[in-house]
mmCIF file of N, CA and C in Angstrom:
data_model
loop_
_atom_site.group_PDB
_atom_site.id
_atom_site.type_symbol
_atom_site.label_atom_id
_atom_site.label_comp_id
_atom_site.label_asym_id
_atom_site.label_seq_id
_atom_site.Cartn_x
_atom_site.Cartn_y
_atom_site.Cartn_z
ATOM 1 N N ILE A 39 -7.689 18.657 -1.953
ATOM 2 C CA ILE A 39 -8.305 18.160 -0.729
ATOM 3 C C ILE A 39 -7.572 16.907 -0.252
ATOM 4 N N LEU A 40 -7.149 16.060 -1.170
ATOM 5 C CA LEU A 40 -6.472 14.817 -0.797
ATOM 6 C C LEU A 40 -5.160 15.097 -0.065
ATOM 7 N N ILE A 41 -4.461 16.142 -0.468
ATOM 8 C CA ILE A 41 -3.209 16.493 0.206
ATOM 9 C C ILE A 41 -3.490 16.982 1.623
ATOM 10 N N LEU A 42 -4.553 17.738 1.804
ATOM 11 C CA LEU A 42 -4.930 18.195 3.140
ATOM 12 C C LEU A 42 -5.281 17.009 4.037
ATOM 13 N N VAL A 43 -6.007 16.055 3.500
ATOM 14 C CA VAL A 43 -6.340 14.845 4.263
ATOM 15 C C VAL A 43 -5.064 14.089 4.620
ATOM 16 N N ALA A 44 -4.107 14.026 3.690
ATOM 17 C CA ALA A 44 -2.845 13.332 3.952
ATOM 18 C C ALA A 44 -2.049 14.013 5.058
ATOM 19 N N VAL A 45 -2.140 15.326 5.139
ATOM 20 C CA VAL A 45 -1.424 16.047 6.194
ATOM 21 C C VAL A 45 -2.059 15.777 7.551
ATOM 22 N N VAL A 46 -3.376 15.766 7.616
ATOM 23 C CA VAL A 46 -4.077 15.586 8.887
ATOM 24 C C VAL A 46 -4.038 14.130 9.346
ATOM 25 N N PHE A 47 -4.373 13.197 8.459
ATOM 26 C CA PHE A 47 -4.442 11.776 8.822
ATOM 27 C C PHE A 47 -4.071 10.933 7.603
ATOM 28 N N PRO A 48 -2.801 10.558 7.464
ATOM 29 C CA PRO A 48 -2.324 9.860 6.270
ATOM 30 C C PRO A 48 -3.087 8.584 5.892
ATOM 31 N N PRO A 49 -3.502 7.727 6.839
ATOM 32 C CA PRO A 49 -4.227 6.523 6.413
ATOM 33 C C PRO A 49 -5.546 6.812 5.695
ATOM 34 N N ALA A 50 -6.181 7.934 6.006
ATOM 35 C CA ALA A 50 -7.435 8.268 5.318
ATOM 36 C C ALA A 50 -7.186 8.534 3.842
ATOM 37 N N SER A 51 -6.104 9.217 3.521
ATOM 38 C CA SER A 51 -5.810 9.465 2.108
ATOM 39 C C SER A 51 -5.447 8.169 1.399
ATOM 40 N N ALA A 52 -4.738 7.271 2.077
ATOM 41 C CA ALA A 52 -4.418 5.971 1.479
ATOM 42 C C ALA A 52 -5.692 5.168 1.238
ATOM 43 N N LEU A 53 -6.644 5.258 2.150
ATOM 44 C CA LEU A 53 -7.916 4.560 1.981
ATOM 45 C C LEU A 53 -8.686 5.114 0.790
ATOM 46 N N PHE A 54 -8.714 6.428 0.633
ATOM 47 C CA PHE A 54 -9.402 7.040 -0.509
ATOM 48 C C PHE A 54 -8.764 6.631 -1.830
ATOM 49 N N LEU A 55 -7.441 6.551 -1.860
ATOM 50 C CA LEU A 55 -6.728 6.257 -3.104
ATOM 51 C C LEU A 55 -6.753 4.783 -3.481
ATOM 52 N N THR A 56 -6.556 3.904 -2.508
ATOM 53 C CA THR A 56 -6.328 2.491 -2.824
ATOM 54 C C THR A 56 -7.413 1.554 -2.328
ATOM 55 N N GLY A 57 -8.319 2.050 -1.518
ATOM 56 C CA GLY A 57 -9.313 1.164 -0.926
ATOM 57 C C GLY A 57 -8.708 0.418 0.254
ATOM 58 N N CYS A 58 -9.462 -0.503 0.782
ATOM 59 C CA CYS A 58 -9.005 -1.263 1.943
ATOM 60 C C CYS A 58 -8.135 -2.414 1.452
ATOM 61 N N GLY A 59 -6.870 -2.142 1.321
ATOM 62 C CA GLY A 59 -5.942 -3.138 0.792
ATOM 63 C C GLY A 59 -4.596 -3.039 1.470
ATOM 64 N N CYS A 60 -3.607 -3.577 0.809
ATOM 65 C CA CYS A 60 -2.261 -3.652 1.353
ATOM 66 C C CYS A 60 -1.667 -2.265 1.605
ATOM 67 N N ASP A 61 -1.826 -1.347 0.665
ATOM 68 C CA ASP A 61 -1.261 -0.008 0.845
ATOM 69 C C ASP A 61 -1.893 0.716 2.027
ATOM 70 N N PHE A 62 -3.168 0.499 2.246
ATOM 71 C CA PHE A 62 -3.844 1.102 3.397
ATOM 72 C C PHE A 62 -3.272 0.547 4.702
ATOM 73 N N LEU A 63 -3.089 -0.757 4.769
ATOM 74 C CA LEU A 63 -2.541 -1.373 5.981
ATOM 75 C C LEU A 63 -1.090 -0.956 6.214
ATOM 76 N N ILE A 64 -0.316 -0.861 5.142
ATOM 77 C CA ILE A 64 1.064 -0.396 5.263
ATOM 78 C C ILE A 64 1.087 1.029 5.799
ATOM 79 N N ASN A 65 0.176 1.865 5.314
ATOM 80 C CA ASN A 65 0.145 3.249 5.769
ATOM 81 C C ASN A 65 -0.240 3.338 7.235
ATOM 82 N N ILE A 66 -1.166 2.528 7.671
ATOM 83 C CA ILE A 66 -1.518 2.511 9.100
ATOM 84 C C ILE A 66 -0.302 2.122 9.928
ATOM 85 N N LEU A 67 0.397 1.079 9.505
ATOM 86 C CA LEU A 67 1.580 0.624 10.233
ATOM 87 C C LEU A 67 2.651 1.714 10.277
ATOM 88 N N LEU A 68 2.906 2.351 9.146
ATOM 89 C CA LEU A 68 3.913 3.415 9.109
ATOM 90 C C LEU A 68 3.511 4.610 9.966
ATOM 91 N N THR A 69 2.230 4.924 10.002
ATOM 92 C CA THR A 69 1.765 6.043 10.819
ATOM 93 C C THR A 69 1.892 5.720 12.303
ATOM 94 N N VAL A 70 1.620 4.476 12.676
ATOM 95 C CA VAL A 70 1.756 4.077 14.081
ATOM 96 C C VAL A 70 3.228 4.077 14.500
ATOM 97 N N LEU A 71 4.100 3.601 13.607
ATOM 98 C CA LEU A 71 5.529 3.549 13.928
ATOM 99 C C LEU A 71 6.166 4.933 13.976
ATOM 100 N N GLY A 72 5.642 5.825 13.196
ATOM 101 C CA GLY A 72 6.158 7.195 13.171
ATOM 102 C C GLY A 72 5.284 7.999 12.235
ATOM 103 N N TYR A 73 4.872 9.151 12.664
ATOM 104 C CA TYR A 73 3.916 9.929 11.879
ATOM 105 C C TYR A 73 4.493 10.357 10.535
ATOM 106 N N ILE A 74 5.770 10.679 10.492
ATOM 107 C CA ILE A 74 6.415 11.137 9.252
ATOM 108 C C ILE A 74 6.470 10.030 8.191
ATOM 109 N N PRO A 75 6.834 8.789 8.514
ATOM 110 C CA PRO A 75 6.808 7.745 7.477
ATOM 111 C C PRO A 75 5.418 7.537 6.873
ATOM 112 N N GLY A 76 4.385 7.698 7.661
ATOM 113 C CA GLY A 76 3.022 7.615 7.139
ATOM 114 C C GLY A 76 2.743 8.724 6.137
ATOM 115 N N HIS A 77 3.258 9.923 6.422
ATOM 116 C CA HIS A 77 3.112 11.044 5.486
ATOM 117 C C HIS A 77 3.847 10.771 4.185
ATOM 118 N N VAL A 78 5.071 10.286 4.295
ATOM 119 C CA VAL A 78 5.870 10.014 3.097
ATOM 120 C C VAL A 78 5.152 9.005 2.208
ATOM 121 N N HIS A 79 4.630 7.954 2.796
ATOM 122 C CA HIS A 79 3.918 6.926 2.022
ATOM 123 C C HIS A 79 2.650 7.497 1.394
ATOM 124 N N ALA A 80 1.907 8.289 2.138
ATOM 125 C CA ALA A 80 0.677 8.884 1.600
ATOM 126 C C ALA A 80 0.989 9.821 0.435
ATOM 127 N N PHE A 81 2.019 10.640 0.585
ATOM 128 C CA PHE A 81 2.389 11.548 -0.510
ATOM 129 C C PHE A 81 2.923 10.779 -1.712
ATOM 130 N N TYR A 82 3.591 9.655 -1.472
ATOM 131 C CA TYR A 82 4.051 8.809 -2.576
ATOM 132 C C TYR A 82 2.857 8.259 -3.355
ATOM 133 N N LEU A 83 1.828 7.805 -2.651
ATOM 134 C CA LEU A 83 0.628 7.295 -3.320
ATOM 135 C C LEU A 83 -0.061 8.399 -4.124
ATOM 136 N N ILE A 84 -0.123 9.600 -3.567
ATOM 137 C CA ILE A 84 -0.723 10.725 -4.289
ATOM 138 C C ILE A 84 0.099 11.047 -5.532
ATOM 139 N N TYR A 85 1.421 11.036 -5.395
ATOM 140 C CA TYR A 85 2.296 11.304 -6.539
ATOM 141 C C TYR A 85 2.090 10.278 -7.649
ATOM 142 N N LYS A 86 2.000 8.999 -7.289
ATOM 143 C CA LYS A 86 1.811 7.952 -8.297
ATOM 144 C C LYS A 86 0.467 8.114 -9.003
ATOM 145 N N ARG A 87 -0.562 8.540 -8.279
ATOM 146 C CA ARG A 87 -1.862 8.751 -8.914
ATOM 147 C C ARG A 87 -1.819 9.948 -9.861
ATOM 148 N N MET A 88 -1.163 11.023 -9.449
ATOM 149 C CA MET A 88 -1.039 12.181 -10.326
ATOM 150 C C MET A 88 -0.245 11.826 -11.579
ATOM 151 N N GLN A 89 0.773 11.008 -11.423
ATOM 152 C CA GLN A 89 1.565 10.557 -12.562
ATOM 153 C C GLN A 89 0.706 9.731 -13.515
ATOM 154 N N ALA A 90 -0.162 8.879 -12.982
ATOM 155 C CA ALA A 90 -1.055 8.070 -13.823
ATOM 156 C C ALA A 90 -2.060 8.953 -14.554
ATOM 157 N N GLU A 91 -2.572 9.995 -13.887
ATOM 158 C CA GLU A 91 -3.503 10.912 -14.548
ATOM 159 C C GLU A 91 -2.829 11.647 -15.694
ATOM 160 N N GLU A 92 -1.573 12.039 -15.516
ATOM 161 C CA GLU A 92 -0.851 12.711 -16.600
ATOM 162 C C GLU A 92 -0.597 11.764 -17.765
ATOM 163 N N ARG A 93 -0.277 10.522 -17.459
ATOM 164 C CA ARG A 93 0.072 9.565 -18.500
ATOM 165 C C ARG A 93 -1.151 9.036 -19.238
ATOM 166 N N TYR A 94 -2.214 8.686 -18.512
ATOM 167 C CA TYR A 94 -3.362 8.004 -19.108
ATOM 168 C C TYR A 94 -4.603 8.879 -19.223
ATOM 169 N N GLY A 95 -4.576 10.087 -18.686
ATOM 170 C CA GLY A 95 -5.741 10.955 -18.717
ATOM 171 C C GLY A 95 -6.666 10.672 -17.544
ATOM 172 N N HIS A 96 -7.605 11.581 -17.351
ATOM 173 C CA HIS A 96 -8.548 11.439 -16.242
ATOM 174 C C HIS A 96 -9.445 10.223 -16.474
ATOM 175 N N GLU A 97 -9.538 9.343 -15.499
ATOM 176 C CA GLU A 97 -10.333 8.105 -15.557
ATOM 177 C C GLU A 97 -9.841 7.127 -16.623
ATOM 178 N N GLY A 98 -8.623 7.296 -17.120
ATOM 179 C CA GLY A 98 -8.081 6.393 -18.127
ATOM 180 C C GLY A 98 -7.126 5.379 -17.536
ATOM 181 N N TYR A 99 -7.219 5.151 -16.231
ATOM 182 C CA TYR A 99 -6.303 4.241 -15.559
ATOM 183 C C TYR A 99 -7.053 3.440 -14.506
ATOM 184 N N LYS A 100 -6.425 2.354 -14.080
ATOM 185 C CA LYS A 100 -7.003 1.500 -13.047
ATOM 186 C C LYS A 100 -5.900 1.146 -12.059
ATOM 187 N N TYR A 101 -6.206 1.207 -10.778
ATOM 188 C CA TYR A 101 -5.247 0.852 -9.735
ATOM 189 C C TYR A 101 -5.230 -0.658 -9.585
ATOM 190 N N ILE A 102 -4.038 -1.260 -9.663
ATOM 191 C CA ILE A 102 -3.946 -2.720 -9.536
ATOM 192 C C ILE A 102 -3.199 -3.146 -8.287
ATOM 193 N N GLY A 103 -2.836 -2.205 -7.448
ATOM 194 C CA GLY A 103 -2.153 -2.529 -6.207
ATOM 195 C C GLY A 103 -0.676 -2.187 -6.269
ATOM 196 N N ASN A 104 -0.063 -2.109 -5.098
ATOM 197 C CA ASN A 104 1.365 -1.847 -4.978
ATOM 198 C C ASN A 104 1.757 -0.533 -5.655
ATOM 199 N N ALA A 105 0.914 0.466 -5.537
ATOM 200 C CA ALA A 105 1.131 1.803 -6.127
ATOM 201 C C ALA A 105 1.354 1.733 -7.625
ATOM 202 N N THR A 106 0.656 0.819 -8.298
ATOM 203 C CA THR A 106 0.793 0.626 -9.739
ATOM 204 C C THR A 106 -0.538 0.894 -10.417
ATOM 205 N N TYR A 107 -0.483 1.667 -11.490
ATOM 206 C CA TYR A 107 -1.662 1.986 -12.281
ATOM 207 C C TYR A 107 -1.440 1.490 -13.699
ATOM 208 N N VAL A 108 -2.502 1.004 -14.339
ATOM 209 C CA VAL A 108 -2.429 0.564 -15.729
ATOM 210 C C VAL A 108 -3.490 1.299 -16.532
ATOM 211 N N SER A 109 -3.261 1.353 -17.828
ATOM 212 C CA SER A 109 -4.184 2.026 -18.731
ATOM 213 C C SER A 109 -5.453 1.206 -18.903
ATOM 214 N N VAL A 110 -6.563 1.913 -19.041
ATOM 215 C CA VAL A 110 -7.840 1.280 -19.336
ATOM 216 C C VAL A 110 -8.221 1.715 -20.737
ATOM 217 N N ASN A 111 -8.432 0.767 -21.621
ATOM 218 C CA ASN A 111 -8.798 1.080 -22.997
ATOM 219 C C ASN A 111 -10.278 1.425 -23.032
ATOM 220 N N LEU A 112 -10.596 2.694 -23.264
ATOM 221 C CA LEU A 112 -11.982 3.149 -23.240
ATOM 222 C C LEU A 112 -12.658 3.058 -24.597
ATOM 223 N N SER A 113 -11.912 2.828 -25.659
ATOM 224 C CA SER A 113 -12.523 2.742 -26.993
ATOM 225 C C SER A 113 -13.161 1.375 -27.188
ATOM 226 N N SER A 114 -14.317 1.365 -27.848
ATOM 227 C CA SER A 114 -15.045 0.105 -28.049
ATOM 228 C C SER A 114 -14.750 -0.478 -29.399
#
């Protein structure tokens, strides 16, 4: 579903992935300047999230900004 949202309106997918932050604003700017750069950025954010899910497992990561994810230690 996230990829479909990225195809229709790239800033919405950036908002879902990163919240209202720098990446969201960058995506809005790229979409306004040219629709294709907004798509590239949105797909890059989706790729980085999929990479984090593969590396850290589902819900085993935290977004810290700038398309960077870190591991969350779930063991007590």
